[in-house]
Amino acid sequence: MAVTVVAGGNGAENEPAQSKLVVNLMHFARALRVAGLPIGPGKVLDGVNAIRAVGVGNRTDFYWALHAVFVNRHDQHEVFDQAFHIFWRDPKILERLMGMSMPDLEPGMAPPEEPPMRRVQDAFRPEADEEREGEGEGGDKDEEEEEPEYDAVMTASSRELLNAMDFDEMTAEEVARAKAAIAKLRLPIPEVKQRRYRPALRRARIDMRATLRSALRSGAATIPLKWRRHSHRPPPLVILCDISGSMSRYSRMLLHFLHAVSNDRSRVHVFLFGTRLTNITRHLRERDIDMAMAKCAEAAEDWSGGTRIGATLHEFNAFWGRRVLGQGAVVLLISDGLDRDAGRGLQIEMERLHKSCRRLIWLNPLLRFEGFQPKSQGIQAILPYVDEFRPVHNLESLEQLIAALMRPAGRRLEGASEWLKQM
Amino acid sequence: MVKPVPQTVEATLELLAKGNYVADRSLATALLLALKMGRPLFLEGEAGTGKTEIGKVLSETLGRKLIRLQCYEGLDVSSAVYEWNYSSQMIEIRIAEASGKHNRDELEQGVFSERFLIKRPILQALEPDINGPPVLLIDELDRTDEPFEAFLLEILSDFQVTIPEIGTIKAKEPPIVVITSNRTREIHDAIKRRCFYFWVDYPDAKRELEILKVRAPEAAEGLAKQVVAFVQKLRGEDLFKLPGVAETIDWTNALIQLDKLDLDPQTINSTLGILLKYQDDIEKIQGSEAARLLQQVKTELAAGG
């Protein structure tokens, strides 16, 4: 309603400026989309209407009007904020567009001092630039001059995390690839039959309620039977991921994987362990991967340190086992099995863990050498209790990790039997 | 006659004491809030800490009907809220056909009326009761799945149930709702936000002794003290599952049956299965460890009293 009021007041004199604003808004929306915000064409229209409703006189209003339209989850705020300040950096854009004088930047609206996220930078990189020029067919030279400048410089992060673990932020391409890879992930875990029912077409159990309702609807002499059958869903997944020194070269990729899995399905719990156990489930719920990784990096204090698998598993069994393994969970243990405590106490904890879960999958990413033999005491303690053993000789990418996990399931312990023979 | 709910913390404590429930003041406060403000009480804690008991005691002392909904995986509307009585409906349709009634609307209204509704616990709890709103005990909510939790949201915030064929059924007076969870998984915040949350912890030695006096009055004073001190020591050990209050009471009753007035290592070893429920834990404590703990308990009690 507000739109019509304001739009009604806009005469023909504002027409060219308006259309330029629309074009710029479109570019801005596209930049946000590249940066990972789910924005469709409808939102651009909404944005235009919102701007019309509040007017373009005030940068704060302008900011929050677009914010209200383009951001619909709290964690998208950061990306929007940075993109906004880069894109609309040149105050003259607005000035020239609307022929109005820009008010001074309000103190609260100052651009953030931290370097923008890699993805935001990506969105303003030359490629993105060209795409915009190519698609903006009607754009004349004047307009291009008016377009904002792009900061495509790779700013090295000056941030020093407490624990000296600083991950490169993900590039837009990496995010896209991770999403594509995780979409393919099918763990070798059969879905579990639930006690709930869903409608079925074929003969199964009679769904009396649906039958009666349809009988009344049709009113025919015969009553056609409706069927229902049990529904299936994947069991909960608990991931225990080793972040000790020997695994440190994979930490970044593993975190990508953990983040992707956590956001791909419900009922995922993730723990990191080195010398202590850290529950990062909540941090990974953060939809934005960079924020999630920063939070994880901060949460765990034992990056690239030693490994005390027995002690940390004991902690898991004692404090978390009953809380997260309750509903028939599958445990995915990602570790090289190299244990500083030389496997002390590990066997008992592995046995307890194995008994508490539906299926225990061990992914060992450090089996790079063909002549590997399970000599390490840690490995010897773990092997007898895993249901699926997934050695990976070369783990450089998320795709490889997922491919390793997706190999069809053998019979129980099949994967490990070959190694067990060597022990 | 409807018994009024307590209005002060003291009155709440008294009410619970009348039902042989020894409670901390913190629990009484949470309960009072729930009763006064008509919101559910969400009790979370380890198994055997007396969560379910609160619902039972409330219904007993307030003279309300207790409606218990035991949760399990796959619990659905037809076993928690309502179900249509299909066989009666079929007969109704047959009769209508035989007597030549063919007005479909009338038939539909007749078949899907309250007469053919089988009421399950939640719907029962919304019905008015001569003794006042009933106590609805939703036990071990963590055993269900998320869809059922989501379904509960409507009931817990508005105390109403929507049945598509009939419409919305709303409670005139909201029932007293007590939800318990063993925390085998996290309950969604949306549920917790609608409730008063309380974490039921293991009691301290003094409180546990009080509980024993109420729940196992036949136990000799000395035995009760030893039992409590021993269990408290056990809770300090590194065990997979610590013994709860329920286990303490069971153990004391068992010792009474064995005519024990005093703990000795042999008795402990032979009855340890009542306290500890995991073989690993029993193995750890049985024998020398139990003897050591008992020795400690006895010296401490001798020094203290």
Short mmCIF file of N, CA and C in Angstrom, two decimals, chain A residues 199-350:
data_model
loop_
_atom_site.label_atom_id
_atom_site.label_comp_id
_atom_site.label_asym_id
_atom_site.label_seq_id
_atom_site.Cartn_x
_atom_site.Cartn_y
_atom_site.Cartn_z
N PRO A 199 1.26 -42.65 2.94
CA PRO A 199 0.35 -43.26 1.98
C PRO A 199 1.12 -44.10 0.96
N ALA A 200 0.50 -45.19 0.53
CA ALA A 200 1.14 -46.05 -0.45
C ALA A 200 0.15 -46.34 -1.58
N LEU A 201 0.68 -46.57 -2.74
CA LEU A 201 -0.20 -46.88 -3.87
C LEU A 201 -0.47 -48.38 -3.93
N ARG A 202 0.57 -49.11 -3.56
CA ARG A 202 0.42 -50.55 -3.68
C ARG A 202 -0.17 -51.14 -2.42
N ARG A 203 -0.57 -52.36 -2.53
CA ARG A 203 -1.15 -53.09 -1.43
C ARG A 203 -0.16 -53.15 -0.26
N ALA A 204 -0.55 -52.60 0.87
CA ALA A 204 0.30 -52.68 2.06
C ALA A 204 -0.65 -52.84 3.24
N ARG A 205 -0.68 -51.84 4.13
CA ARG A 205 -1.68 -51.87 5.19
C ARG A 205 -2.85 -50.99 4.78
N ILE A 206 -4.01 -51.35 5.23
CA ILE A 206 -5.17 -50.53 4.89
C ILE A 206 -5.15 -49.26 5.72
N ASP A 207 -5.31 -48.15 5.06
CA ASP A 207 -5.43 -46.87 5.76
C ASP A 207 -6.91 -46.60 5.92
N MET A 208 -7.44 -46.95 7.09
CA MET A 208 -8.88 -46.90 7.29
C MET A 208 -9.41 -45.48 7.17
N ARG A 209 -8.66 -44.56 7.70
CA ARG A 209 -9.14 -43.18 7.71
C ARG A 209 -9.31 -42.66 6.29
N ALA A 210 -8.25 -42.87 5.49
CA ALA A 210 -8.30 -42.39 4.11
C ALA A 210 -9.37 -43.14 3.33
N THR A 211 -9.52 -44.43 3.63
CA THR A 211 -10.52 -45.23 2.92
C THR A 211 -11.92 -44.68 3.16
N LEU A 212 -12.21 -44.44 4.43
CA LEU A 212 -13.56 -43.96 4.75
C LEU A 212 -13.83 -42.59 4.16
N ARG A 213 -12.83 -41.76 4.22
CA ARG A 213 -13.04 -40.41 3.68
C ARG A 213 -13.28 -40.46 2.19
N SER A 214 -12.51 -41.30 1.51
CA SER A 214 -12.70 -41.35 0.07
C SER A 214 -14.01 -42.04 -0.26
N ALA A 215 -14.44 -42.97 0.57
CA ALA A 215 -15.71 -43.65 0.34
C ALA A 215 -16.85 -42.63 0.37
N LEU A 216 -16.76 -41.74 1.36
CA LEU A 216 -17.82 -40.73 1.47
C LEU A 216 -17.76 -39.76 0.30
N ARG A 217 -16.55 -39.49 -0.11
CA ARG A 217 -16.39 -38.53 -1.21
C ARG A 217 -17.00 -39.09 -2.49
N SER A 218 -16.71 -40.37 -2.75
CA SER A 218 -17.19 -40.92 -4.01
C SER A 218 -18.66 -41.30 -3.89
N GLY A 219 -19.06 -41.81 -2.73
CA GLY A 219 -20.44 -42.18 -2.53
C GLY A 219 -20.87 -43.37 -3.35
N ALA A 220 -19.90 -44.11 -3.89
CA ALA A 220 -20.25 -45.24 -4.74
C ALA A 220 -20.63 -46.43 -3.88
N ALA A 221 -21.11 -47.48 -4.52
CA ALA A 221 -21.55 -48.65 -3.78
C ALA A 221 -20.37 -49.41 -3.20
N THR A 222 -19.24 -49.36 -3.88
CA THR A 222 -18.07 -50.07 -3.36
C THR A 222 -17.15 -49.08 -2.66
N ILE A 223 -16.37 -49.61 -1.77
CA ILE A 223 -15.40 -48.76 -1.06
C ILE A 223 -14.00 -49.11 -1.54
N PRO A 224 -13.36 -48.22 -2.28
CA PRO A 224 -12.00 -48.52 -2.72
C PRO A 224 -11.04 -48.40 -1.54
N LEU A 225 -10.17 -49.37 -1.40
CA LEU A 225 -9.26 -49.35 -0.25
C LEU A 225 -8.09 -48.42 -0.51
N LYS A 226 -7.70 -47.71 0.54
CA LYS A 226 -6.49 -46.89 0.48
C LYS A 226 -5.42 -47.60 1.32
N TRP A 227 -4.19 -47.39 0.91
CA TRP A 227 -3.11 -48.13 1.58
C TRP A 227 -2.13 -47.17 2.24
N ARG A 228 -1.42 -47.72 3.16
CA ARG A 228 -0.33 -46.96 3.76
C ARG A 228 0.79 -47.95 4.08
N ARG A 229 1.99 -47.40 4.18
CA ARG A 229 3.12 -48.27 4.56
C ARG A 229 4.09 -47.48 5.43
N HIS A 230 5.01 -48.21 6.02
CA HIS A 230 5.98 -47.56 6.90
C HIS A 230 6.82 -46.57 6.12
N SER A 231 7.15 -45.47 6.76
CA SER A 231 8.05 -44.53 6.11
C SER A 231 9.48 -44.83 6.55
N HIS A 232 10.43 -44.35 5.77
CA HIS A 232 11.83 -44.58 6.07
C HIS A 232 12.55 -43.24 6.18
N ARG A 233 13.58 -43.21 6.99
CA ARG A 233 14.40 -42.01 7.03
C ARG A 233 15.81 -42.40 7.46
N PRO A 234 16.79 -41.59 7.08
CA PRO A 234 18.16 -41.93 7.48
C PRO A 234 18.31 -41.81 9.00
N PRO A 235 19.11 -42.69 9.59
CA PRO A 235 19.32 -42.61 11.04
C PRO A 235 20.15 -41.38 11.40
N PRO A 236 20.14 -40.98 12.66
CA PRO A 236 20.99 -39.85 13.05
C PRO A 236 22.46 -40.17 12.80
N LEU A 237 23.23 -39.15 12.55
CA LEU A 237 24.65 -39.33 12.24
C LEU A 237 25.48 -38.60 13.28
N VAL A 238 26.42 -39.31 13.87
CA VAL A 238 27.33 -38.68 14.82
C VAL A 238 28.73 -38.77 14.24
N ILE A 239 29.39 -37.65 14.07
CA ILE A 239 30.72 -37.66 13.47
C ILE A 239 31.75 -37.28 14.52
N LEU A 240 32.75 -38.12 14.66
CA LEU A 240 33.87 -37.81 15.55
C LEU A 240 35.08 -37.59 14.67
N CYS A 241 35.60 -36.37 14.68
CA CYS A 241 36.65 -36.04 13.73
C CYS A 241 37.94 -35.68 14.46
N ASP A 242 39.01 -36.32 14.06
CA ASP A 242 40.34 -36.13 14.64
C ASP A 242 40.96 -34.85 14.08
N ILE A 243 41.46 -33.96 14.93
CA ILE A 243 42.08 -32.74 14.43
C ILE A 243 43.51 -32.61 14.93
N SER A 244 44.13 -33.75 15.22
CA SER A 244 45.49 -33.69 15.76
C SER A 244 46.48 -33.33 14.66
N GLY A 245 47.74 -33.20 15.06
CA GLY A 245 48.78 -32.76 14.14
C GLY A 245 48.86 -33.58 12.87
N SER A 246 48.77 -34.92 13.02
CA SER A 246 48.93 -35.78 11.85
C SER A 246 47.78 -35.61 10.86
N MET A 247 46.67 -35.02 11.32
CA MET A 247 45.51 -34.85 10.44
C MET A 247 45.38 -33.42 9.96
N SER A 248 46.31 -32.57 10.40
CA SER A 248 46.06 -31.14 10.24
C SER A 248 45.96 -30.71 8.78
N ARG A 249 46.63 -31.44 7.88
CA ARG A 249 46.57 -31.00 6.49
C ARG A 249 45.19 -31.17 5.89
N TYR A 250 44.34 -31.98 6.55
CA TYR A 250 42.99 -32.17 6.04
C TYR A 250 41.95 -31.35 6.79
N SER A 251 42.40 -30.65 7.83
CA SER A 251 41.42 -30.01 8.71
C SER A 251 40.43 -29.14 7.95
N ARG A 252 40.96 -28.33 7.04
CA ARG A 252 40.10 -27.39 6.36
C ARG A 252 39.05 -28.12 5.53
N MET A 253 39.53 -29.12 4.78
CA MET A 253 38.61 -29.84 3.94
C MET A 253 37.58 -30.62 4.77
N LEU A 254 38.06 -31.20 5.86
CA LEU A 254 37.14 -31.96 6.70
C LEU A 254 36.07 -31.04 7.28
N LEU A 255 36.48 -29.84 7.66
CA LEU A 255 35.48 -28.92 8.20
C LEU A 255 34.45 -28.56 7.14
N HIS A 256 34.91 -28.40 5.91
CA HIS A 256 33.96 -28.15 4.82
C HIS A 256 32.96 -29.30 4.74
N PHE A 257 33.52 -30.49 4.81
CA PHE A 257 32.67 -31.67 4.73
C PHE A 257 31.67 -31.68 5.89
N LEU A 258 32.18 -31.44 7.10
CA LEU A 258 31.30 -31.48 8.28
C LEU A 258 30.21 -30.44 8.17
N HIS A 259 30.60 -29.26 7.70
CA HIS A 259 29.61 -28.19 7.56
C HIS A 259 28.56 -28.57 6.53
N ALA A 260 29.03 -29.11 5.41
CA ALA A 260 28.09 -29.47 4.35
C ALA A 260 27.14 -30.56 4.82
N VAL A 261 27.66 -31.56 5.52
CA VAL A 261 26.80 -32.64 5.99
C VAL A 261 25.81 -32.11 7.03
N SER A 262 26.28 -31.26 7.92
CA SER A 262 25.39 -30.74 8.97
C SER A 262 24.23 -29.97 8.38
N ASN A 263 24.50 -29.28 7.28
CA ASN A 263 23.43 -28.47 6.72
C ASN A 263 22.63 -29.20 5.67
N ASP A 264 23.05 -30.43 5.37
CA ASP A 264 22.41 -31.20 4.33
C ASP A 264 21.27 -32.04 4.90
N ARG A 265 21.37 -32.46 6.13
CA ARG A 265 20.38 -33.36 6.70
C ARG A 265 20.14 -33.01 8.15
N SER A 266 19.06 -33.52 8.69
CA SER A 266 18.80 -33.25 10.10
C SER A 266 19.48 -34.33 10.93
N ARG A 267 19.50 -34.12 12.20
CA ARG A 267 20.05 -35.08 13.15
C ARG A 267 21.51 -35.44 12.88
N VAL A 268 22.35 -34.44 12.79
CA VAL A 268 23.79 -34.67 12.68
C VAL A 268 24.45 -34.02 13.89
N HIS A 269 25.31 -34.77 14.56
CA HIS A 269 26.08 -34.21 15.67
C HIS A 269 27.55 -34.36 15.34
N VAL A 270 28.31 -33.30 15.57
CA VAL A 270 29.72 -33.34 15.19
C VAL A 270 30.60 -33.00 16.39
N PHE A 271 31.62 -33.82 16.58
CA PHE A 271 32.58 -33.58 17.66
C PHE A 271 33.98 -33.57 17.07
N LEU A 272 34.81 -32.67 17.56
CA LEU A 272 36.22 -32.68 17.18
C LEU A 272 37.01 -33.21 18.36
N PHE A 273 38.05 -33.97 18.06
CA PHE A 273 38.90 -34.38 19.17
C PHE A 273 40.36 -34.40 18.79
N GLY A 274 41.18 -34.03 19.77
CA GLY A 274 42.62 -34.14 19.64
C GLY A 274 43.07 -34.62 20.99
N THR A 275 43.36 -33.66 21.85
CA THR A 275 43.64 -34.02 23.23
C THR A 275 42.41 -33.82 24.10
N ARG A 276 41.42 -33.15 23.54
CA ARG A 276 40.16 -33.00 24.26
C ARG A 276 39.01 -33.06 23.27
N LEU A 277 37.80 -33.13 23.82
CA LEU A 277 36.63 -33.30 22.96
C LEU A 277 35.87 -31.98 22.86
N THR A 278 35.51 -31.59 21.65
CA THR A 278 34.77 -30.35 21.47
C THR A 278 33.53 -30.63 20.64
N ASN A 279 32.40 -30.21 21.16
CA ASN A 279 31.15 -30.38 20.41
C ASN A 279 30.95 -29.13 19.55
N ILE A 280 30.97 -29.31 18.24
CA ILE A 280 30.83 -28.14 17.37
C ILE A 280 29.53 -28.18 16.60
N THR A 281 28.58 -29.00 17.05
CA THR A 281 27.31 -29.13 16.33
C THR A 281 26.64 -27.78 16.11
N ARG A 282 26.59 -27.00 17.19
CA ARG A 282 25.90 -25.71 17.08
C ARG A 282 26.63 -24.76 16.14
N HIS A 283 27.96 -24.79 16.20
CA HIS A 283 28.71 -23.87 15.35
C HIS A 283 28.49 -24.20 13.88
N LEU A 284 28.34 -25.49 13.60
CA LEU A 284 28.17 -25.89 12.21
C LEU A 284 26.77 -25.57 11.69
N ARG A 285 25.84 -25.33 12.61
CA ARG A 285 24.49 -24.97 12.16
C ARG A 285 24.50 -23.62 11.47
N GLU A 286 25.51 -22.82 11.80
CA GLU A 286 25.69 -21.54 11.12
C GLU A 286 25.71 -21.81 9.62
N ARG A 287 24.76 -21.22 8.89
CA ARG A 287 24.65 -21.57 7.49
C ARG A 287 25.84 -21.04 6.70
N ASP A 288 26.41 -19.96 7.16
CA ASP A 288 27.51 -19.38 6.41
C ASP A 288 28.79 -20.13 6.75
N ILE A 289 29.43 -20.71 5.74
CA ILE A 289 30.56 -21.59 5.98
C ILE A 289 31.73 -20.87 6.64
N ASP A 290 32.00 -19.65 6.22
CA ASP A 290 33.15 -18.94 6.79
C ASP A 290 32.95 -18.66 8.27
N MET A 291 31.73 -18.23 8.60
CA MET A 291 31.44 -17.96 10.00
C MET A 291 31.52 -19.26 10.80
N ALA A 292 30.97 -20.32 10.22
CA ALA A 292 30.97 -21.60 10.91
C ALA A 292 32.40 -22.05 11.17
N MET A 293 33.28 -21.89 10.16
CA MET A 293 34.65 -22.34 10.32
C MET A 293 35.40 -21.50 11.33
N ALA A 294 35.12 -20.21 11.31
CA ALA A 294 35.78 -19.35 12.29
C ALA A 294 35.36 -19.75 13.70
N LYS A 295 34.08 -20.05 13.86
CA LYS A 295 33.58 -20.42 15.18
C LYS A 295 34.18 -21.75 15.63
N CYS A 296 34.29 -22.69 14.68
CA CYS A 296 34.86 -24.00 15.03
C CYS A 296 36.33 -23.83 15.42
N ALA A 297 37.02 -23.01 14.63
CA ALA A 297 38.44 -22.80 14.89
C ALA A 297 38.63 -22.24 16.30
N GLU A 298 37.70 -21.40 16.69
CA GLU A 298 37.80 -20.78 17.99
C GLU A 298 37.40 -21.75 19.10
N ALA A 299 36.40 -22.58 18.79
CA ALA A 299 35.85 -23.46 19.83
C ALA A 299 36.86 -24.52 20.26
N ALA A 300 37.53 -25.14 19.28
CA ALA A 300 38.46 -26.21 19.63
C ALA A 300 39.80 -25.58 19.98
N GLU A 301 40.38 -26.05 21.07
CA GLU A 301 41.64 -25.44 21.51
C GLU A 301 42.84 -26.32 21.24
N ASP A 302 42.59 -27.45 20.63
CA ASP A 302 43.67 -28.41 20.50
C ASP A 302 44.01 -28.73 19.05
N TRP A 303 43.92 -27.74 18.18
CA TRP A 303 44.23 -27.96 16.78
C TRP A 303 45.68 -28.40 16.63
N SER A 304 45.87 -29.36 15.78
CA SER A 304 47.22 -29.78 15.39
C SER A 304 48.09 -30.14 16.57
N GLY A 305 47.48 -30.64 17.61
CA GLY A 305 48.27 -31.07 18.76
C GLY A 305 48.41 -32.57 18.73
N GLY A 306 48.49 -33.16 19.91
CA GLY A 306 48.59 -34.60 19.99
C GLY A 306 47.21 -35.24 19.92
N THR A 307 47.19 -36.56 19.98
CA THR A 307 45.93 -37.27 19.97
C THR A 307 45.84 -38.14 21.20
N ARG A 308 44.73 -38.04 21.88
CA ARG A 308 44.48 -38.98 22.97
C ARG A 308 43.12 -39.57 22.70
N ILE A 309 43.09 -40.53 21.80
CA ILE A 309 41.81 -41.05 21.34
C ILE A 309 41.05 -41.69 22.48
N GLY A 310 41.77 -42.49 23.28
CA GLY A 310 41.10 -43.20 24.37
C GLY A 310 40.42 -42.24 25.34
N ALA A 311 41.17 -41.23 25.75
CA ALA A 311 40.64 -40.29 26.75
C ALA A 311 39.46 -39.51 26.19
N THR A 312 39.58 -39.07 24.93
CA THR A 312 38.49 -38.27 24.38
C THR A 312 37.26 -39.13 24.11
N LEU A 313 37.49 -40.37 23.68
CA LEU A 313 36.34 -41.26 23.47
C LEU A 313 35.67 -41.55 24.80
N HIS A 314 36.48 -41.66 25.84
CA HIS A 314 35.90 -41.88 27.16
C HIS A 314 34.98 -40.72 27.52
N GLU A 315 35.47 -39.52 27.26
CA GLU A 315 34.66 -38.33 27.54
C GLU A 315 33.37 -38.38 26.73
N PHE A 316 33.51 -38.76 25.47
CA PHE A 316 32.32 -38.83 24.62
C PHE A 316 31.33 -39.83 25.19
N ASN A 317 31.83 -41.02 25.52
CA ASN A 317 30.93 -42.07 26.03
C ASN A 317 30.24 -41.62 27.31
N ALA A 318 31.01 -40.95 28.16
CA ALA A 318 30.46 -40.60 29.46
C ALA A 318 29.46 -39.45 29.37
N PHE A 319 29.78 -38.44 28.58
CA PHE A 319 28.94 -37.24 28.63
C PHE A 319 27.97 -37.12 27.46
N TRP A 320 28.34 -37.69 26.33
CA TRP A 320 27.52 -37.45 25.15
C TRP A 320 26.83 -38.69 24.61
N GLY A 321 27.43 -39.85 24.86
CA GLY A 321 26.93 -41.09 24.27
C GLY A 321 25.43 -41.22 24.39
N ARG A 322 24.95 -41.12 25.62
CA ARG A 322 23.51 -41.34 25.79
C ARG A 322 22.68 -40.20 25.22
N ARG A 323 23.29 -39.05 25.08
CA ARG A 323 22.49 -37.91 24.61
C ARG A 323 22.34 -37.91 23.10
N VAL A 324 23.34 -38.39 22.39
CA VAL A 324 23.27 -38.27 20.92
C VAL A 324 23.16 -39.62 20.21
N LEU A 325 23.41 -40.71 20.92
CA LEU A 325 23.35 -42.01 20.24
C LEU A 325 22.01 -42.70 20.49
N GLY A 326 21.09 -41.97 21.14
CA GLY A 326 19.86 -42.59 21.60
C GLY A 326 19.03 -43.25 20.52
N GLN A 327 18.87 -42.61 19.40
CA GLN A 327 17.88 -43.11 18.45
C GLN A 327 18.51 -43.91 17.32
N GLY A 328 19.39 -44.80 17.67
CA GLY A 328 19.99 -45.68 16.68
C GLY A 328 20.92 -44.94 15.73
N ALA A 329 21.85 -44.19 16.28
CA ALA A 329 22.70 -43.36 15.46
C ALA A 329 23.82 -44.16 14.80
N VAL A 330 24.27 -43.65 13.66
CA VAL A 330 25.44 -44.20 12.99
C VAL A 330 26.63 -43.30 13.34
N VAL A 331 27.74 -43.90 13.72
CA VAL A 331 28.90 -43.11 14.09
C VAL A 331 29.93 -43.15 12.97
N LEU A 332 30.39 -41.98 12.58
CA LEU A 332 31.45 -41.88 11.59
C LEU A 332 32.69 -41.37 12.30
N LEU A 333 33.69 -42.22 12.38
CA LEU A 333 34.92 -41.85 13.08
C LEU A 333 35.96 -41.50 12.02
N ILE A 334 36.43 -40.26 12.03
CA ILE A 334 37.43 -39.84 11.07
C ILE A 334 38.74 -39.65 11.83
N SER A 335 39.65 -40.57 11.66
CA SER A 335 40.89 -40.50 12.42
C SER A 335 41.94 -41.37 11.75
N ASP A 336 43.21 -41.04 11.98
CA ASP A 336 44.26 -41.89 11.44
C ASP A 336 44.64 -42.98 12.43
N GLY A 337 44.06 -42.92 13.61
CA GLY A 337 44.31 -43.97 14.59
C GLY A 337 45.68 -43.90 15.24
N LEU A 338 46.41 -42.81 14.98
CA LEU A 338 47.71 -42.66 15.64
C LEU A 338 47.46 -42.01 16.98
N ASP A 339 47.79 -42.72 18.03
CA ASP A 339 47.39 -42.31 19.37
C ASP A 339 48.60 -42.04 20.24
N ARG A 340 48.60 -40.88 20.87
CA ARG A 340 49.74 -40.53 21.71
C ARG A 340 49.82 -41.45 22.93
N ASP A 341 48.66 -41.86 23.39
CA ASP A 341 48.65 -42.74 24.56
C ASP A 341 48.90 -44.19 24.18
N ALA A 342 49.30 -44.42 22.93
CA ALA A 342 49.59 -45.77 22.44
C ALA A 342 48.44 -46.73 22.71
N GLY A 343 47.24 -46.24 22.47
CA GLY A 343 46.08 -47.14 22.55
C GLY A 343 45.65 -47.50 23.95
N ARG A 344 46.20 -46.83 24.96
CA ARG A 344 45.82 -47.17 26.32
C ARG A 344 44.35 -46.83 26.57
N GLY A 345 43.60 -47.75 27.09
CA GLY A 345 42.20 -47.50 27.41
C GLY A 345 41.31 -47.37 26.18
N LEU A 346 41.93 -47.43 25.01
CA LEU A 346 41.15 -47.19 23.80
C LEU A 346 40.19 -48.33 23.51
N GLN A 347 40.68 -49.54 23.77
CA GLN A 347 39.89 -50.70 23.41
C GLN A 347 38.53 -50.72 24.12
N ILE A 348 38.57 -50.46 25.44
CA ILE A 348 37.34 -50.49 26.21
C ILE A 348 36.36 -49.44 25.69
N GLU A 349 36.90 -48.25 25.39
CA GLU A 349 36.02 -47.17 24.93
C GLU A 349 35.45 -47.46 23.56
N MET A 350 36.27 -48.08 22.70
CA MET A 350 35.78 -48.44 21.37
C MET A 350 34.65 -49.46 21.49
#
